[in-house]
Amino acid sequence: MKHYLYLFILLTLAFLGSNKIYADTDNVEQELAMRVQQAQVSGSDSDFYNAQKLFLNHLEQNQAWDKYYRVWMSRVNYDVNHKHFHRAFTQILRLTDDIRKRHQEQYLYIPNMCLGLFYSSRNQPEMAETYFRRALKGVDANKEPVSVFNCYLSLALSLSFKHPAEAMACLDSLPKQMLENPMYDSGVLGYRCIIASQQGDRQAFDRYFARYDSIRQHNPAGFNPANLQQVMVCHYLLRNDYKQALAWCDSAAVPQLANQLRLEVFQTTGNWQQAFREIQLKDSMEQADEREVLEEHLMDVTHDIDLLQAEQEKAELRRKQLMSAGLMAATIIALLIAVLIYRYFKNLKLKEQFQELQEARRRAEAGQAIRRAFVTTIFEKLKSPISSLLNYARIFNDPEFKLKPEERSKRYRDIVAAAKNIESLMDPVLDSYSRGDLGITDEEKRVCQDALRSPLQTLIGTAEVIIDADGQLPHDEYMQLRSAICRDAYDVATSTRKLILFSLYGDAYPIPMNYEIGLNEMARTTLNSYDQHFKTQPKNIEFVTDVADDVKITTNMLLQELINCLLDNVVKYATGDTLQLSCHTLTDGSYAIAVSNEGPTIPASDAEHIFVPFVRLSPNEHTLGVGLPLARCLATSMGYTLTLDTTYTQGARFVVRLK
C-alpha cells in the first residue's frame, strides 16, 4: 500500500503550491494560471508546456522569482506524475542552474524538493529522504510554512517505506497552523492512519481514524479524499471485515492501487490463490509501466540527439555545445541502462521463482488435462455398454415383457458383450486415480475392483447359463435368472457411471454454469426420472417446496447427477416410508435443496467421514463408496456446499446450499 502514498503527497503539493502561486495575482497572472490549470486537467503535454512557458515568461519579466520557481516546480511535478522521468530530471538540472545563475540561492530547496519527488516516484526512498532533508535545511520556516509543510510531509513518505516510526515523527513536526485547515488536517490524519496500520498500532489507528472519519462525515467539503481507499481498507482489515475491505479496494480509481490493496487483503485472509493472481497482475502492470517509461526515455534521448545534430549542421560555432550535449545524453543513456540492469538483477530471482511456479502449474494442468482426456475417452467407450445394460435391465425388469426362447441367446450375448467391455476398461479407470489428485491406495483399488467385479462376474455367469440353455429352461427358473440379471446389470451400469464421473470430477475442478432452469422444475424432473425399480424396497419420495415456481437458477445439468447420488443414499438406508426431496428459501435470500429419509442416524463424528472416497461405515458393505464423495465434488465444482444436517434426528438429511 505504501507505494501509492505519494499520490497524497503530490496532490497536497499541487494544492498548496497552487494557493501560493495564484494568491494575490493580477488579472494577467490569473488568466495565465487558469490556462496552465486547464491544460493540466486536459492531460495534453503540448498544451501544458506551452501554457506553462507563457506563465514563466510573464513572471520572469516581472522578476517574481518566488512564483517563477514554484511554477517551474509544477512542471517537474507534472512530468513526474506522468512518468516523463527524463524530462523531469532535465528540468531539475535546468532549474538548479537557473537559480545559481540568478544568485537566488534561497530557492535551492525547490530543486531538492523536486529531486526528492523524482526519486520517490522511482521507488528509491533512501535517495528521496536525502533530498527532502536537504530541502528542509534550506527553507526558511518562518517565511515559508507551506514549504516546510510539504518538506515534512514528503520526508514522512520516504521514511514510511522502512522507518514508519520516524515517518510519524515527521508528521508531528508539521506546522500547526497548516493543520487548522480541515483539508490539510484530514489528509495528514489519513496518512497517520495508514502508518499506524503498518506499525500494527490499533489504538493509534482508532484515535486517528475517529478524527479522520469525523471530518469526512461532518465536513465533506473540507475533506481530503486522496488516501480514502487505503484508510478504509486498513480500517476494515483491522476489524476482519474482508468483504468491506475488498469493496473499498474495488472503488479505487487507480488500477495499481486497487491491485495492491486487494493483494494485501488476500494475503491477510490467507487466500494465496487470489493473492498469486494479484501478484501476476501487479507484475504485468509494473512491466508495462517499465516498458512505457523506457520507451519514452529512449524517445526523449533520441530527440535530444537529433536536436544536437541539427544544431551542429546549422553552425560550426556550436560544435562544442553539441558535443557536450551528446556526452550528457550518453551519460543519461548509461544511467538508464545502469538503472535497468540494477532492477533486472534485483528482480531476477523473483522472476525465476515465478517462472518455476508457472512451469510447475503448467505441468500439473497438462497432466490433469491428459488424465481427464484419458478418462473422457474411456467414458465415451463405456457409454454404449452402460446404456445397453440399463436398457436391457429396464426392459427385462417388466414381468409382462415376453422374449421368445429363440431370441434369448442373441439378447443375452449382447448383455455379456457389454459386461465384458466394461470389465476390460475397469482397471484403466482405477489406474487413472493413482495419477490424479485422489491418489487411492492399492487396498482401496482392490476393494473397488471387488465391488465392481463381483456383480460383473455374476451378471456374465447368469447370462451364459441362459445362453447355454438355448431356450430350454423352465419358465420359473428363467424368470428368476432374468430378475437377477436385471438387478446386476443395473448395479454394474450405475456403479460404473458413478466411478467414471468421480474420476472426471473428483478433483473439484470448476464446472461451467451455463444452464438456466426453474428450481422446482429441475427438482421435479430429477425426481420423476429417478429409477427406483431396481432398489431392494422401492419407496415413495414426496416433493415439498416453499420456493415460488418462477424462481430460476443458472446451473449445470450435473446437478441432477448430484441429487441422484443423494437419492440413492437415502433410499438405500431408509427404514421408514417417509422420503422427501424439498426446496427451500433461506433467510439470506439464497436457496437450498434437501433430501431426507427415516432411518438410522449418522453420528456427527462421521458427518465429514462419509464424504471421503471409498469409505464404508459398515464393514459388511460391499458397495463402491463413491456416491456421496461424487455428490460433494460436484457441489464444490459448481460453487455449492453439500453437508449432512446433524440436527436432523429422524434419519439422514443432506442439504445442498446453492449460491
XYZ file of C-alpha atoms in Angstrom:
659
model
C 0.000 0.000 0.000
C 2.736 2.456 0.827
C 3.950 2.524 -2.776
C 0.939 4.657 -3.586
C 1.067 7.071 -0.653
C 2.917 9.525 -2.870
C -0.404 10.237 -4.567
C -1.465 12.072 -1.439
C 1.836 13.941 -1.271
C 1.685 15.093 -4.869
C -1.956 16.095 -4.579
C -1.174 18.071 -1.442
C 1.834 19.709 -3.027
C -0.181 20.680 -6.060
C -2.948 22.103 -3.850
C -0.636 24.024 -1.537
C 1.595 25.163 -4.388
C -1.328 26.459 -6.402
C -2.534 28.501 -3.455
C 0.902 30.079 -3.125
C 1.311 30.707 -6.856
C -2.128 32.045 -7.611
C -2.847 34.081 -4.493
C -2.868 37.876 -4.839
C -2.195 37.810 -8.580
C -3.193 40.459 -11.099
C -5.650 39.738 -13.899
C -2.954 38.691 -16.373
C -1.436 36.243 -13.916
C -4.855 34.855 -13.067
C -5.606 34.263 -16.740
C -2.232 32.583 -17.343
C -2.594 30.497 -14.177
C -6.061 29.333 -15.218
C -4.705 28.369 -18.636
C -1.986 26.256 -17.004
C -4.536 24.633 -14.707
C -6.933 23.813 -17.565
C -4.109 22.361 -19.695
C -3.011 20.225 -16.752
C -6.535 18.839 -16.325
C -6.840 18.134 -20.068
C -3.751 15.871 -19.966
C -2.260 17.317 -23.152
C 1.523 17.631 -22.749
C 1.934 20.210 -25.501
C -0.886 22.422 -24.147
C 0.510 22.255 -20.626
C 4.112 23.031 -21.654
C 3.030 25.956 -23.864
C 0.804 27.453 -21.150
C 3.499 26.965 -18.523
C 6.138 28.602 -20.737
C 3.945 31.707 -21.231
C 3.393 31.932 -17.484
C 7.138 31.617 -16.768
C 7.944 34.350 -19.293
C 5.438 36.708 -17.653
C 6.834 36.052 -14.147
C 10.407 36.432 -15.375
C 9.606 39.827 -16.890
C 8.155 40.951 -13.550
C 11.040 39.335 -11.610
C 8.572 37.499 -9.358
C 11.136 34.830 -8.522
C 9.194 33.119 -5.750
C 6.254 32.402 -8.068
C 8.583 31.835 -11.005
C 10.396 28.905 -9.383
C 7.180 27.440 -7.980
C 5.618 27.421 -11.443
C 8.784 25.733 -12.708
C 8.416 23.182 -9.912
C 4.866 22.489 -11.126
C 6.407 21.485 -14.473
C 8.635 18.936 -12.714
C 5.643 17.622 -10.723
C 3.664 17.233 -13.937
C 6.457 15.259 -15.632
C 6.945 13.028 -12.583
C 3.221 12.335 -12.283
C 3.077 11.395 -15.982
C 6.260 9.274 -15.745
C 8.284 11.598 -18.009
C 11.331 10.961 -15.843
C 13.935 12.025 -18.386
C 12.165 15.324 -18.925
C 11.716 15.817 -15.184
C 15.414 15.192 -14.465
C 16.425 17.577 -17.227
C 14.128 20.269 -15.862
C 15.578 19.860 -12.349
C 19.088 20.408 -13.686
C 17.975 23.496 -15.593
C 16.098 24.795 -12.554
C 19.207 24.414 -10.353
C 21.425 26.168 -12.906
C 18.918 28.989 -13.290
C 18.764 29.605 -9.519
C 22.552 29.784 -9.260
C 22.879 31.886 -12.383
C 20.466 34.482 -10.973
C 22.058 34.245 -7.471
C 18.767 33.240 -5.897
C 20.279 30.566 -3.645
C 17.443 30.924 -1.093
C 15.323 28.905 -3.533
C 17.738 25.963 -3.840
C 15.451 23.960 -1.578
C 12.984 23.810 -4.508
C 15.201 21.624 -6.793
C 15.994 19.485 -3.741
C 12.248 19.008 -3.250
C 11.946 18.128 -6.945
C 14.732 15.563 -6.688
C 13.046 14.066 -3.626
C 9.788 13.695 -5.552
C 11.700 12.292 -8.549
C 13.360 9.513 -6.541
C 10.206 8.849 -4.515
C 8.254 8.216 -7.714
C 11.057 5.859 -8.878
C 10.673 3.771 -5.676
C 14.056 4.891 -4.294
C 13.020 6.091 -0.814
C 16.582 6.380 0.545
C 17.579 8.870 -2.173
C 14.293 10.716 -1.734
C 14.895 11.020 2.013
C 18.328 12.544 1.398
C 16.986 15.337 -0.809
C 13.943 16.077 1.349
C 16.263 16.564 4.340
C 18.430 18.914 2.247
C 15.295 20.848 1.302
C 14.330 21.190 4.993
C 17.749 22.629 5.806
C 17.423 25.235 3.068
C 13.897 26.506 3.683
C 13.038 29.399 5.992
C 10.393 28.014 8.346
C 9.157 31.457 9.395
C 8.675 32.757 5.852
C 7.688 29.545 4.120
C 5.357 27.463 6.352
C 3.783 25.921 3.244
C 7.187 24.709 2.031
C 8.040 23.351 5.479
C 4.730 21.512 5.478
C 5.466 19.974 2.066
C 9.021 19.003 3.042
C 7.999 17.225 6.244
C 5.096 15.507 4.512
C 7.327 14.310 1.675
C 10.029 13.189 4.089
C 7.433 11.195 6.019
C 6.526 9.399 2.790
C 10.136 8.366 2.173
C 10.635 7.191 5.742
C 7.400 5.190 5.777
C 8.936 2.554 3.499
C 11.340 1.292 6.184
C 11.018 3.599 9.220
C 7.306 4.177 9.939
C 8.015 5.465 13.457
C 10.264 8.229 12.075
C 7.619 8.969 9.453
C 5.079 9.518 12.229
C 7.562 11.815 13.988
C 7.837 13.900 10.793
C 4.083 14.333 10.798
C 4.304 15.516 14.392
C 6.687 18.267 13.182
C 4.217 19.747 10.687
C 3.393 23.443 11.216
C 0.338 23.521 13.459
C -1.242 26.492 11.680
C -1.444 24.449 8.482
C -3.474 21.746 10.233
C -6.159 24.232 11.178
C -7.443 23.780 7.638
C -9.660 20.607 7.516
C -8.399 19.816 4.007
C -4.793 19.532 5.199
C -5.696 18.042 8.569
C -7.824 15.244 7.071
C -5.102 14.430 4.549
C -2.473 14.146 7.288
C -4.831 12.129 9.509
C -5.384 9.688 6.656
C -1.634 9.338 6.252
C -1.299 8.788 10.043
C -3.939 6.037 9.886
C -2.003 4.219 7.155
C 1.299 4.407 9.041
C -0.372 3.300 12.294
C -1.798 0.311 10.413
C 1.685 -0.549 9.108
C 3.013 -0.402 12.680
C 0.162 -2.580 13.913
C -0.763 0.127 16.460
C -4.526 -0.475 16.717
C -5.000 2.105 19.468
C -3.296 4.882 17.492
C -5.184 3.907 14.364
C -8.560 4.114 16.108
C -7.646 7.523 17.558
C -6.615 8.995 14.217
C -9.458 7.313 12.350
C -12.073 8.773 14.682
C -10.915 12.328 13.852
C -10.477 11.471 10.174
C -13.973 9.962 9.871
C -15.483 12.859 11.803
C -14.204 15.336 9.183
C -15.421 13.051 6.411
C -18.902 12.774 7.905
C -19.428 16.324 9.175
C -17.340 18.452 6.800
C -17.318 16.714 3.389
C -16.463 19.969 1.580
C -13.242 20.326 3.575
C -12.315 16.628 3.447
C -9.197 15.439 1.546
C -10.134 12.102 -0.126
C -6.666 11.373 -1.558
C -5.986 8.334 0.674
C -9.594 7.369 1.479
C -9.446 3.885 -0.081
C -6.206 2.952 1.729
C -7.545 4.190 5.075
C -10.872 2.352 4.746
C -9.146 -0.880 3.723
C -6.894 -0.613 6.805
C -9.979 0.107 8.930
C -11.866 -2.996 7.788
C -8.794 -5.249 7.802
C -8.210 -4.407 11.462
C -11.817 -5.458 12.084
C -11.531 -8.614 9.982
C -14.337 -7.391 7.698
C -12.723 -8.625 4.491
C -15.841 -8.202 2.378
C -15.981 -4.454 3.040
C -12.212 -4.196 2.624
C -12.467 -5.728 -0.864
C -15.342 -3.383 -1.714
C -13.140 -0.375 -0.900
C -10.319 -1.945 -2.941
C -12.598 -2.089 -5.960
C -13.595 1.569 -5.503
C -10.021 2.750 -6.121
C -9.790 4.580 -9.468
C -6.056 3.825 -9.925
C -5.643 0.186 -11.138
C -2.236 -0.210 -9.469
C -3.643 0.996 -6.148
C -6.668 -1.320 -6.376
C -4.348 -4.244 -7.215
C -2.016 -3.536 -4.265
C -4.939 -3.167 -1.842
C -6.531 -6.437 -2.978
C -3.174 -8.189 -2.649
C -2.899 -7.071 0.989
C -6.451 -8.256 1.731
C -5.880 -11.682 0.175
C -2.528 -12.093 1.958
C -4.181 -11.158 5.259
C -7.008 -13.675 4.729
C -4.586 -16.388 3.584
C -6.254 -16.643 0.160
C -2.993 -17.449 -1.580
C -4.582 -18.417 -4.881
C -6.167 -14.971 -5.285
C -3.005 -13.333 -3.920
C -0.975 -15.157 -6.565
C -3.282 -13.817 -9.274
C -2.940 -10.280 -7.908
C 0.861 -10.676 -7.908
C 0.678 -11.767 -11.534
C -1.437 -8.710 -12.339
C 0.916 -6.455 -10.368
C 3.972 -7.793 -12.205
C 2.193 -7.330 -15.520
C 1.324 -3.691 -14.749
C 4.812 -2.942 -13.418
C 6.437 -4.451 -16.505
C 4.107 -2.449 -18.734
C 4.990 0.736 -16.815
C 8.700 -0.025 -17.055
C 8.462 -0.641 -20.790
C 6.485 2.566 -21.267
C 8.968 4.621 -19.222
C 11.958 3.100 -21.011
C 10.451 3.737 -24.425
C 9.715 7.324 -23.508
C 13.243 7.769 -22.125
C 14.743 6.450 -25.323
C 12.454 8.658 -27.419
C 13.432 11.705 -25.381
C 17.109 10.895 -25.622
C 16.820 10.274 -29.354
C 15.012 13.565 -29.721
C 17.778 15.353 -27.802
C 20.419 13.796 -30.006
C 18.534 14.815 -33.147
C 18.314 18.398 -31.905
C 22.022 18.443 -31.146
C 22.874 17.115 -34.582
C 20.627 19.718 -36.177
C 22.412 22.435 -34.226
C 25.766 21.090 -35.391
C 24.666 21.293 -39.028
C 23.430 24.867 -38.600
C 26.576 26.350 -37.153
C 30.154 25.249 -36.734
C 30.487 27.563 -33.751
C 28.064 25.446 -31.712
C 30.007 22.202 -32.214
C 31.387 22.170 -28.696
C 27.926 22.674 -27.271
C 26.625 19.774 -29.319
C 29.475 17.557 -28.121
C 28.721 18.457 -24.521
C 25.057 17.783 -25.034
C 25.847 14.467 -26.729
C 28.033 13.490 -23.790
C 25.217 14.386 -21.429
C 22.795 12.317 -23.475
C 25.222 9.390 -23.420
C 25.522 9.771 -19.669
C 21.742 9.710 -19.304
C 21.506 6.614 -21.504
C 24.210 4.925 -19.436
C 22.366 5.913 -16.285
C 19.126 4.495 -17.638
C 20.831 1.276 -18.700
C 22.506 1.016 -15.300
C 19.159 1.520 -13.582
C 17.541 -1.124 -15.785
C 20.373 -3.582 -15.147
C 20.119 -2.944 -11.424
C 16.372 -3.517 -11.441
C 16.818 -6.588 -13.615
C 19.232 -8.284 -11.218
C 17.195 -7.150 -8.274
C 14.064 -8.871 -9.607
C 15.777 -11.760 -11.401
C 15.453 -14.201 -8.551
C 11.793 -13.362 -8.020
C 11.072 -13.750 -11.725
C 12.884 -17.084 -11.831
C 10.818 -18.325 -8.911
C 7.677 -17.055 -10.557
C 8.587 -18.826 -13.815
C 9.265 -22.034 -11.908
C 5.848 -21.783 -10.287
C 4.242 -21.143 -13.654
C 6.061 -24.103 -15.198
C 5.038 -26.363 -12.325
C 1.485 -25.160 -12.689
C 1.560 -25.760 -16.437
C 2.917 -29.270 -15.924
C 0.252 -30.019 -13.327
C -2.520 -28.661 -15.542
C -1.158 -30.552 -18.535
C -1.019 -33.798 -16.561
C -4.519 -33.207 -15.245
C -5.785 -32.448 -18.735
C -4.203 -35.647 -20.080
C -5.766 -37.687 -17.302
C -9.201 -36.132 -17.835
C -8.916 -36.638 -21.582
C -7.953 -40.283 -20.969
C -10.929 -40.879 -18.663
C -13.252 -38.991 -21.024
C -12.165 -41.279 -23.859
C -12.910 -44.328 -21.734
C -16.259 -42.799 -20.750
C -17.171 -42.389 -24.411
C -16.316 -46.056 -24.979
C -18.385 -47.101 -21.949
C -21.475 -45.050 -22.751
C -22.742 -47.659 -25.191
C -22.308 -50.734 -22.905
C -23.670 -48.807 -19.901
C -26.693 -47.690 -21.892
C -27.139 -51.225 -23.250
C -27.151 -52.753 -19.758
C -29.573 -50.136 -18.433
C -31.953 -50.605 -21.349
C -31.960 -54.390 -21.016
C -32.354 -54.089 -17.245
C -35.382 -51.802 -17.576
C -36.999 -53.921 -20.315
C -36.418 -57.316 -18.686
C -37.470 -55.993 -15.273
C -41.050 -55.804 -16.567
C -42.647 -59.229 -15.871
C -45.117 -58.623 -18.690
C -42.331 -58.399 -21.254
C -42.129 -61.641 -23.236
C -38.997 -62.776 -25.047
C -39.195 -65.732 -27.388
C -36.851 -68.593 -26.412
C -35.079 -68.466 -29.761
C -34.309 -64.744 -29.215
C -32.784 -65.214 -25.756
C -29.291 -66.240 -26.870
C -28.901 -63.131 -29.048
C -30.104 -60.712 -26.342
C -28.073 -62.232 -23.541
C -24.949 -62.349 -25.686
C -25.402 -58.586 -26.043
C -25.510 -58.319 -22.256
C -22.372 -60.450 -21.865
C -20.545 -58.394 -24.504
C -21.463 -55.131 -22.743
C -20.417 -56.514 -19.354
C -17.078 -57.773 -20.665
C -16.483 -54.424 -22.354
C -16.971 -52.700 -19.005
C -14.748 -55.265 -17.282
C -11.922 -54.678 -19.770
C -11.932 -50.924 -19.140
C -12.406 -51.049 -15.367
C -8.696 -51.354 -14.467
C -7.572 -48.361 -16.635
C -10.184 -46.188 -14.895
C -8.964 -47.207 -11.444
C -5.349 -46.748 -12.541
C -6.156 -43.150 -13.504
C -6.808 -42.351 -9.835
C -3.193 -43.015 -8.884
C -2.101 -40.420 -11.470
C -4.567 -37.760 -10.284
C -5.059 -35.805 -7.085
C -7.097 -38.613 -5.491
C -4.167 -40.995 -5.048
C -6.002 -44.105 -3.818
C -4.034 -46.879 -2.176
C -3.620 -50.380 -3.564
C -6.020 -51.689 -0.903
C -8.687 -49.135 -1.894
C -8.160 -50.086 -5.533
C -8.634 -53.786 -4.666
C -11.870 -53.029 -2.770
C -13.176 -51.051 -5.766
C -12.285 -53.892 -8.126
C -14.097 -56.390 -5.918
C -17.161 -54.136 -5.631
C -17.410 -53.948 -9.422
C -16.082 -57.366 -10.430
C -18.447 -59.373 -8.196
C -21.695 -58.179 -9.890
C -19.918 -58.248 -13.267
C -18.928 -61.910 -12.891
C -22.369 -62.790 -11.547
C -24.013 -60.983 -14.457
C -21.800 -62.680 -17.036
C -22.215 -66.109 -15.436
C -26.003 -65.862 -15.189
C -26.309 -64.634 -18.762
C -24.101 -67.502 -20.008
C -26.333 -70.016 -18.186
C -29.315 -68.677 -20.128
C -27.304 -68.730 -23.384
C -26.151 -72.341 -22.844
C -29.710 -73.433 -22.035
C -30.722 -72.258 -25.518
C -34.311 -71.569 -24.502
C -34.814 -74.881 -22.648
C -35.011 -73.514 -19.088
C -38.286 -73.864 -17.183
C -40.244 -70.609 -17.105
C -39.974 -70.039 -13.326
C -36.236 -70.686 -13.260
C -35.740 -68.467 -16.319
C -37.700 -65.592 -14.703
C -35.550 -65.846 -11.547
C -32.385 -65.723 -13.610
C -33.743 -62.812 -15.639
C -34.570 -60.904 -12.456
C -31.017 -61.441 -11.182
C -29.594 -60.239 -14.493
C -31.762 -57.100 -14.330
C -30.520 -56.283 -10.841
C -26.857 -56.993 -11.613
C -26.987 -55.118 -14.949
C -28.452 -52.078 -13.234
C -25.874 -52.187 -10.397
C -22.952 -52.589 -12.806
C -24.164 -49.798 -15.105
C -24.873 -47.262 -12.347
C -21.723 -48.087 -10.346
C -19.547 -47.797 -13.444
C -21.140 -44.475 -14.347
C -20.529 -43.113 -10.830
C -16.927 -44.318 -10.887
C -16.293 -42.622 -14.249
C -17.966 -39.378 -13.129
C -15.946 -39.400 -9.921
C -12.757 -39.896 -11.921
C -13.702 -36.881 -14.074
C -14.925 -34.519 -11.361
C -13.248 -35.846 -8.213
C -10.675 -33.055 -8.328
C -13.428 -30.432 -7.803
C -12.343 -28.570 -10.955
C -14.803 -25.686 -11.686
C -17.792 -26.706 -13.809
C -19.315 -24.085 -16.167
C -22.761 -22.847 -15.068
C -24.489 -22.392 -18.410
C -27.982 -23.853 -17.987
C -30.968 -21.832 -16.733
C -33.975 -23.684 -15.351
C -36.658 -23.244 -12.732
C -35.555 -24.628 -9.350
C -38.814 -26.521 -8.729
C -38.918 -27.710 -12.339
C -35.421 -29.124 -12.073
C -36.226 -30.916 -8.800
C -39.468 -32.415 -10.140
C -37.801 -33.536 -13.365
C -34.989 -35.225 -11.450
C -37.456 -36.956 -9.118
C -39.701 -38.117 -11.962
C -36.744 -39.567 -13.873
C -35.261 -41.255 -10.782
C -35.412 -45.035 -11.246
C -36.395 -46.981 -8.122
C -37.404 -50.216 -9.793
C -34.109 -51.905 -9.006
C -33.951 -50.888 -5.336
C -34.489 -53.606 -2.749
C -37.501 -51.795 -1.294
C -38.942 -49.124 -3.622
C -40.044 -46.034 -1.698
C -42.462 -43.240 -2.383
C -40.468 -39.992 -2.424
C -42.567 -36.872 -1.903
C -41.628 -33.418 -3.189
C -42.095 -30.362 -0.955
C -41.180 -26.755 -1.740
C -41.609 -23.260 -0.320
C -39.962 -21.707 -3.386
C -42.089 -19.945 -6.000
C -42.323 -21.751 -9.353
C -40.998 -18.705 -11.221
C -37.631 -18.814 -9.386
C -34.903 -19.767 -11.841
C -31.321 -20.783 -11.237
C -28.279 -20.893 -13.501
C -26.605 -24.244 -13.016
C -25.223 -27.290 -14.820
C -27.113 -30.454 -15.739
C -24.719 -32.360 -13.463
C -26.869 -31.036 -10.595
C -29.271 -33.891 -11.438
C -26.418 -36.391 -11.026
C -25.711 -34.841 -7.619
C -29.341 -35.230 -6.498
C -29.486 -38.801 -7.868
C -26.464 -39.712 -5.705
C -28.246 -38.345 -2.625
C -31.497 -40.136 -3.549
C -29.582 -43.410 -3.950
C -28.176 -42.995 -0.448
C -31.415 -42.114 1.377
C -33.395 -44.822 -0.458
C -30.757 -47.466 0.316
C -30.711 -46.811 4.066
C -34.359 -45.853 4.628
C -36.300 -47.972 7.132
C -39.447 -45.850 7.187
C -41.889 -44.916 4.439
C -41.255 -41.159 4.509
C -38.659 -39.964 1.995
C -38.582 -36.368 0.889
C -36.985 -34.133 -1.744
C -37.525 -30.478 -0.851
C -36.576 -26.963 -1.999
C -36.239 -24.082 0.459
C -35.677 -20.319 0.533
C -33.059 -19.421 3.147
C -33.055 -16.316 5.337
C -30.250 -14.686 3.347
C -32.222 -14.966 0.101
C -30.350 -17.989 -1.268
C -31.859 -21.418 -1.922
C -31.261 -24.978 -0.787
C -32.223 -28.496 -1.861
C -32.668 -31.161 0.834
C -33.037 -34.962 0.592
C -34.073 -36.908 3.713
C -35.330 -40.292 4.912
C -36.491 -42.085 8.029
C -33.824 -44.487 9.167
C -30.590 -44.808 11.107
C -28.926 -41.552 12.109
C -25.363 -40.908 11.009
C -23.191 -39.893 14.008
C -21.958 -36.306 13.968
C -18.393 -37.630 14.184
C -18.894 -39.225 10.750
C -20.512 -36.133 9.190
C -17.419 -35.492 7.053
C -16.068 -39.048 7.007
C -18.948 -40.232 4.787
C -17.793 -37.857 2.026
C -14.325 -39.449 1.845
C -13.925 -41.583 -1.318
C -14.151 -45.390 -0.959
C -15.104 -45.188 2.734
C -17.787 -47.513 4.113
C -19.145 -47.007 7.614
C -20.083 -50.693 7.928
C -17.529 -53.474 7.305
C -20.350 -55.612 5.880
C -20.960 -53.225 2.981
C -19.664 -54.170 -0.434
C -20.621 -51.004 -2.269
C -18.215 -48.878 -4.308
C -18.252 -45.955 -1.849
C -18.186 -43.051 -4.327
C -21.807 -41.870 -4.318
C -21.588 -39.254 -1.557
C -17.983 -38.225 -2.443
C -19.118 -37.715 -6.044
C -22.036 -35.582 -4.833
C -19.692 -33.469 -2.665
C -17.196 -32.972 -5.535
C -19.961 -31.977 -7.967
C -21.326 -29.485 -5.434
C -17.885 -27.950 -4.872
C -17.220 -27.740 -8.629
C -20.483 -25.811 -9.105
C -19.822 -23.452 -6.201
C -22.379 -25.123 -3.899
C -21.975 -26.653 -0.448
C -23.172 -30.144 0.478
C -23.442 -31.056 4.165
C -25.104 -33.616 6.407
C -27.697 -31.952 8.655
C -26.561 -33.212 12.062
C -29.586 -31.557 13.747
C -31.934 -33.933 11.922
C -32.581 -36.899 14.268
C -35.206 -38.974 12.407
C -32.773 -40.376 9.864
C -30.367 -38.829 7.369
C -30.845 -35.424 5.784
C -28.461 -33.952 3.176
C -28.603 -30.240 2.290
C -27.229 -28.660 -0.891
C -26.934 -24.905 -0.449
C -27.000 -23.040 -3.769
C -25.050 -19.800 -4.107
